[in-house]
Coordinates of C-alpha atoms in Angstrom, one line a residue:
M1 CA 73.2 297.2 16.7
A2 CA 71.4 293.9 18.0
V3 CA 71.1 293.6 21.9
R4 CA 71.9 290.1 23.4
R5 CA 68.9 288.0 24.2
C6 CA 68.2 287.4 28.0
D7 CA 66.7 284.1 29.3
P8 CA 63.4 284.4 31.0
P9 CA 63.7 284.3 34.9
H10 CA 63.0 280.8 36.4
S11 CA 61.9 281.8 39.8
L12 CA 59.0 284.0 38.9
P13 CA 55.7 283.3 40.5
G14 CA 53.7 280.8 38.5
G15 CA 57.0 279.7 36.8
S16 CA 55.9 281.5 33.6
M17 CA 56.8 285.0 32.3
R18 CA 53.6 285.1 30.3
T19 CA 51.4 284.9 33.4
W20 CA 53.7 287.1 35.6
L21 CA 53.9 290.1 33.5
P22 CA 50.1 291.2 33.6
T23 CA 49.9 291.1 37.4
R24 CA 53.4 292.5 38.2
L25 CA 53.8 295.2 35.4
L26 CA 52.5 297.9 37.5
G27 CA 55.1 297.5 40.2
L28 CA 58.0 297.6 37.7
T29 CA 60.3 300.7 38.1
A30 CA 61.3 302.5 34.9
A31 CA 64.7 300.9 35.1
T32 CA 63.2 297.3 35.1
L33 CA 61.1 298.2 32.0
L34 CA 64.3 299.2 30.3
V35 CA 66.0 295.8 31.1
L36 CA 63.0 293.9 29.9
T37 CA 63.0 296.0 26.6
A38 CA 66.6 295.2 26.1
C39 CA 66.0 291.4 26.7
S40 CA 63.2 291.2 24.1
G41 CA 65.8 290.7 21.5
T42 CA 64.8 293.3 19.1
D43 CA 67.4 295.8 17.6
A44 CA 66.8 299.4 16.3
S45 CA 66.2 298.1 12.7
G46 CA 63.5 295.8 13.7
D47 CA 65.5 292.6 13.1
T48 CA 65.2 289.7 15.7
A49 CA 68.6 289.1 17.5
G50 CA 69.9 285.6 16.8
S51 CA 68.0 285.4 13.6
P52 CA 70.0 285.8 10.3
T53 CA 69.5 289.2 8.4
T54 CA 69.4 289.0 4.6
R55 CA 71.3 291.7 2.9
A56 CA 72.3 292.4 -0.7
P57 CA 75.9 291.1 -1.3
A58 CA 78.5 293.8 -2.0
T59 CA 79.5 293.8 -5.6
P60 CA 83.2 293.1 -6.0
T61 CA 85.3 295.4 -8.2
G62 CA 87.3 294.5 -11.0
T63 CA 85.4 291.3 -11.8
A64 CA 84.1 289.7 -15.0
A65 CA 80.5 289.7 -13.7
P66 CA 78.5 292.7 -15.1
S67 CA 77.3 295.1 -12.5
P68 CA 73.5 295.7 -12.0
A69 CA 72.8 298.4 -14.8
P70 CA 69.7 299.4 -16.9
T71 CA 68.8 296.7 -19.2
A72 CA 68.2 296.8 -23.0
D73 CA 65.5 295.2 -24.9
D74 CA 67.3 291.9 -24.9
G75 CA 67.2 291.8 -21.2
A76 CA 71.0 291.7 -20.8
P77 CA 72.7 294.3 -18.6
A78 CA 74.9 296.9 -19.9
S79 CA 77.7 298.3 -17.8
P80 CA 79.7 301.5 -18.4
S81 CA 82.8 299.9 -16.9
A82 CA 85.6 298.7 -18.8
S83 CA 86.0 295.1 -19.9
P84 CA 88.0 293.1 -17.4
A85 CA 91.3 291.4 -18.5
P86 CA 91.4 287.9 -17.2
S87 CA 93.0 285.5 -19.6
G88 CA 93.1 281.8 -20.0
R89 CA 91.3 279.1 -21.9
D90 CA 88.4 279.1 -19.3
A91 CA 87.7 282.7 -19.4
P92 CA 83.9 283.1 -19.7
L93 CA 81.6 285.3 -21.8
P94 CA 80.6 287.8 -19.1
G95 CA 76.9 287.7 -18.5
F96 CA 76.3 284.8 -20.7
P97 CA 77.1 281.5 -19.0
G98 CA 77.4 278.5 -21.3
L99 CA 78.2 280.4 -24.5
Q100 CA 81.3 279.9 -26.2
P101 CA 83.4 282.7 -28.1
L102 CA 83.8 281.6 -31.7
W103 CA 85.1 284.7 -33.5
P104 CA 86.8 287.1 -34.0
F105 CA 88.4 287.0 -30.3
A106 CA 89.6 283.6 -28.8
T107 CA 89.8 284.9 -25.4
L108 CA 88.3 287.7 -23.2
A109 CA 91.9 289.1 -22.9
E110 CA 92.0 289.6 -26.5
A111 CA 88.7 291.4 -26.6
G112 CA 89.8 293.6 -23.7
T113 CA 93.0 294.4 -25.5
W114 CA 91.2 295.7 -28.5
E115 CA 88.7 297.5 -26.4
R116 CA 91.4 299.5 -24.7
A117 CA 93.2 300.2 -27.9
F118 CA 90.0 301.4 -29.6
R119 CA 89.5 303.9 -26.6
D120 CA 92.9 305.1 -27.2
G121 CA 92.3 305.8 -31.0
G122 CA 93.0 302.5 -32.4
G123 CA 91.4 301.1 -35.5
R124 CA 89.0 298.2 -36.7
P125 CA 85.8 300.1 -35.5
W126 CA 83.6 297.2 -37.3
H127 CA 84.1 295.2 -34.0
R128 CA 81.6 297.5 -32.5
D129 CA 79.0 296.8 -35.4
P130 CA 77.0 293.2 -35.2
V131 CA 76.1 293.4 -38.9
Q132 CA 79.7 293.9 -40.0
T133 CA 81.0 291.3 -37.6
A134 CA 78.3 288.8 -38.9
L135 CA 79.4 289.4 -42.6
S136 CA 83.1 289.3 -41.7
F137 CA 82.3 285.9 -40.0
T138 CA 80.9 284.4 -42.9
Q139 CA 83.0 285.8 -45.7
G140 CA 86.5 286.1 -43.9
Y141 CA 86.5 283.4 -41.3
L142 CA 84.4 280.7 -42.8
G143 CA 85.4 281.5 -46.3
F144 CA 81.9 282.0 -47.7
A145 CA 82.5 284.8 -50.2
G146 CA 79.1 284.6 -51.7
I147 CA 77.3 285.3 -48.3
D148 CA 77.3 289.0 -48.9
R149 CA 73.9 290.4 -47.8
V150 CA 71.8 290.7 -44.7
T151 CA 68.4 289.2 -44.7
S152 CA 67.3 290.0 -41.2
R153 CA 68.5 291.8 -38.2
D154 CA 67.6 291.9 -34.4
I155 CA 69.9 293.9 -32.4
G156 CA 69.8 294.6 -28.8
A157 CA 72.2 296.3 -26.5
R158 CA 74.1 293.0 -25.5
Q159 CA 72.8 290.5 -28.0
A160 CA 72.2 290.3 -31.8
R161 CA 70.8 287.9 -34.4
I162 CA 71.8 288.8 -37.9
G163 CA 70.4 286.8 -40.9
V164 CA 72.8 286.5 -43.8
G165 CA 72.4 285.1 -47.2
A166 CA 73.9 284.9 -50.9
S167 CA 73.0 287.6 -53.4
A168 CA 73.0 284.7 -56.1
S169 CA 70.3 282.9 -54.1
E170 CA 68.0 285.7 -53.3
G171 CA 65.0 283.2 -53.9
T172 CA 66.2 280.8 -51.1
G173 CA 66.2 283.3 -48.5
T174 CA 68.5 283.3 -45.3
A175 CA 71.5 280.9 -45.4
A176 CA 71.8 281.2 -41.5
V177 CA 71.1 283.4 -38.5
I178 CA 74.1 284.3 -36.7
H179 CA 74.0 284.9 -32.9
L180 CA 76.3 287.4 -31.3
V181 CA 76.9 289.0 -27.9
R182 CA 79.0 291.6 -26.6
Y183 CA 82.3 290.2 -25.3
G184 CA 82.9 292.0 -22.2
T185 CA 80.9 294.6 -20.1
G186 CA 82.6 297.8 -21.2
A187 CA 80.9 300.4 -23.2
D188 CA 83.1 299.7 -26.2
A189 CA 83.0 295.9 -25.8
P190 CA 83.3 294.3 -29.3
W191 CA 80.7 291.9 -30.8
E192 CA 81.5 288.2 -30.8
V193 CA 79.9 285.3 -32.7
V194 CA 78.6 282.5 -30.4
G195 CA 76.7 280.4 -32.9
T196 CA 73.8 280.1 -35.2
D197 CA 70.1 279.8 -34.7
D198 CA 69.1 276.7 -36.9
A199 CA 65.9 275.7 -38.5
D200 CA 65.8 273.2 -41.5
F201 CA 69.7 272.5 -41.2
S202 CA 71.2 271.7 -37.8
L203 CA 74.5 270.6 -36.5
T204 CA 73.8 268.9 -33.1
T205 CA 76.8 266.6 -33.1
P206 CA 79.2 267.3 -31.3
S207 CA 77.2 268.9 -28.6
Y208 CA 77.6 272.8 -28.2
G209 CA 80.4 273.5 -25.8
S210 CA 81.6 270.0 -25.3
S211 CA 85.4 268.7 -25.8
A212 CA 86.4 267.4 -29.0
G213 CA 89.3 265.6 -30.6
S214 CA 90.1 264.3 -33.9
P215 CA 88.5 262.4 -35.7
L216 CA 85.3 264.5 -34.9
R217 CA 82.0 263.0 -35.6
A218 CA 79.4 265.6 -36.9
G219 CA 75.9 265.2 -37.4
G220 CA 72.4 266.8 -37.2
R221 CA 69.2 267.1 -39.4
I222 CA 68.4 268.6 -42.7
T223 CA 65.5 269.2 -45.0
G224 CA 66.2 269.6 -48.8
V225 CA 66.7 267.8 -52.0
D226 CA 70.1 266.6 -53.4
E227 CA 71.9 268.2 -50.6
S228 CA 75.8 268.1 -50.4
V229 CA 77.1 268.4 -47.0
R230 CA 80.7 269.8 -46.2
V231 CA 82.2 269.8 -42.8
D232 CA 85.1 272.1 -41.6
V233 CA 86.9 272.6 -38.4
R234 CA 88.4 276.2 -37.9
Q235 CA 90.0 278.2 -35.3
P236 CA 90.4 282.0 -35.2
S237 CA 94.3 282.0 -35.1
S238 CA 94.4 280.0 -38.4
E239 CA 93.7 281.3 -41.9
Q240 CA 93.0 277.8 -43.3
A241 CA 90.6 275.2 -41.9
L242 CA 92.3 272.6 -39.6
G243 CA 90.3 269.9 -41.5
S244 CA 87.5 269.3 -44.0
T245 CA 85.4 266.5 -45.3
C246 CA 83.1 266.7 -48.4
C247 CA 80.7 265.8 -49.8
L248 CA 77.9 263.9 -47.9
S249 CA 74.7 263.3 -50.0
A250 CA 71.6 264.1 -47.8
G251 CA 68.1 265.1 -48.2
G252 CA 64.5 264.5 -47.3
K253 CA 62.4 266.0 -44.7
N254 CA 64.0 266.5 -41.2
R255 CA 66.3 263.6 -42.0
P256 CA 69.5 262.9 -39.9
W257 CA 72.8 263.3 -41.5
T258 CA 76.2 262.2 -40.2
S259 CA 79.8 262.5 -41.2
S260 CA 83.4 262.3 -39.8
V261 CA 86.2 264.9 -40.2
T262 CA 90.0 264.6 -39.2
F263 CA 91.7 267.8 -38.2
T264 CA 95.2 268.8 -36.9
G265 CA 96.9 271.8 -35.4
A266 CA 94.2 273.0 -32.8
T267 CA 95.7 275.4 -30.4
D268 CA 92.8 277.9 -29.7
P269 CA 90.5 277.1 -26.6
V270 CA 87.5 277.1 -28.8
L271 CA 87.0 275.7 -32.3
T272 CA 84.2 276.3 -34.9
V273 CA 82.6 273.2 -36.5
V274 CA 80.6 274.4 -39.6
A275 CA 78.5 272.3 -41.8
S276 CA 77.5 273.9 -45.2
T277 CA 75.3 272.7 -48.1
G278 CA 74.7 274.4 -51.7
G279 CA 75.1 273.8 -55.3
H280 CA 71.7 274.4 -56.6
V281 CA 71.9 278.2 -57.1
A282 CA 74.7 279.2 -55.1
E283 CA 77.9 277.5 -53.9
V284 CA 76.8 277.9 -50.1
E285 CA 73.1 278.3 -49.6
R286 CA 72.7 277.2 -46.1
F287 CA 75.1 276.6 -43.2
T288 CA 75.2 275.9 -39.5
V289 CA 77.9 276.0 -36.9
T290 CA 78.7 275.0 -33.3
A291 CA 81.4 275.4 -30.8
V292 CA 83.7 272.7 -29.2
R293 CA 86.5 273.1 -26.8
T294 CA 89.9 271.6 -27.3
G295 CA 91.7 269.4 -24.9

């Protein structure tokens, strides 16, 4: 407990506490020494009274922010607590500011509902597997039935990057590298697709996380020969694409491409814009996605 600071006496000989102490100290009584000690402004902890003391803030309970916990090889904290259940279109991805939830869950509340059901004996355990989630994203959500094999995997406790490709185009390698994160902070938090890591085929317009309406201007850069670019707009709650445009001729080395797509029926908070190209050895040989917000 800090003690109140006392002002130095102004009537001391010489007008200075600094010069008065050496000459008068021997004449002080024990009680006087105790008063001087109390007036020095130092409490039992060594902090100076009147100066701010820095302390670690208390961690609120029941919030979406992950609590300090041992980190995995990807540097993201893992927490044994259950996922929080806030809802609404602006619900964040806990621990991953700026990233947008693309699929399979539209909101944090949906992810939390599945997690609680799974702990109570519910089904769909593939939500806990980033590889199965990545393949389901490409085949089930995007409709790329030929993207059926894994070409690479980099899996941490809270993030994963899964390369996928078509068996019919093994010579062309990876069609896309899908970026996933754990949606929530609970031990059973499901995996959520948040985007793709792009190389020679990119989708930079509209910008990731921006608000978008119809018609939507899409574009990026591509390297290839006689490419045919298709653009779709999708949302998790709809089986069919909200809008599509095909097919834009593109090619060259790191050349820009641009297209426009009209869509209707957007109700989910986050939409997926996907551009794909193929037709040489497989229907879809490369694809790239970005996230946009509605409204």
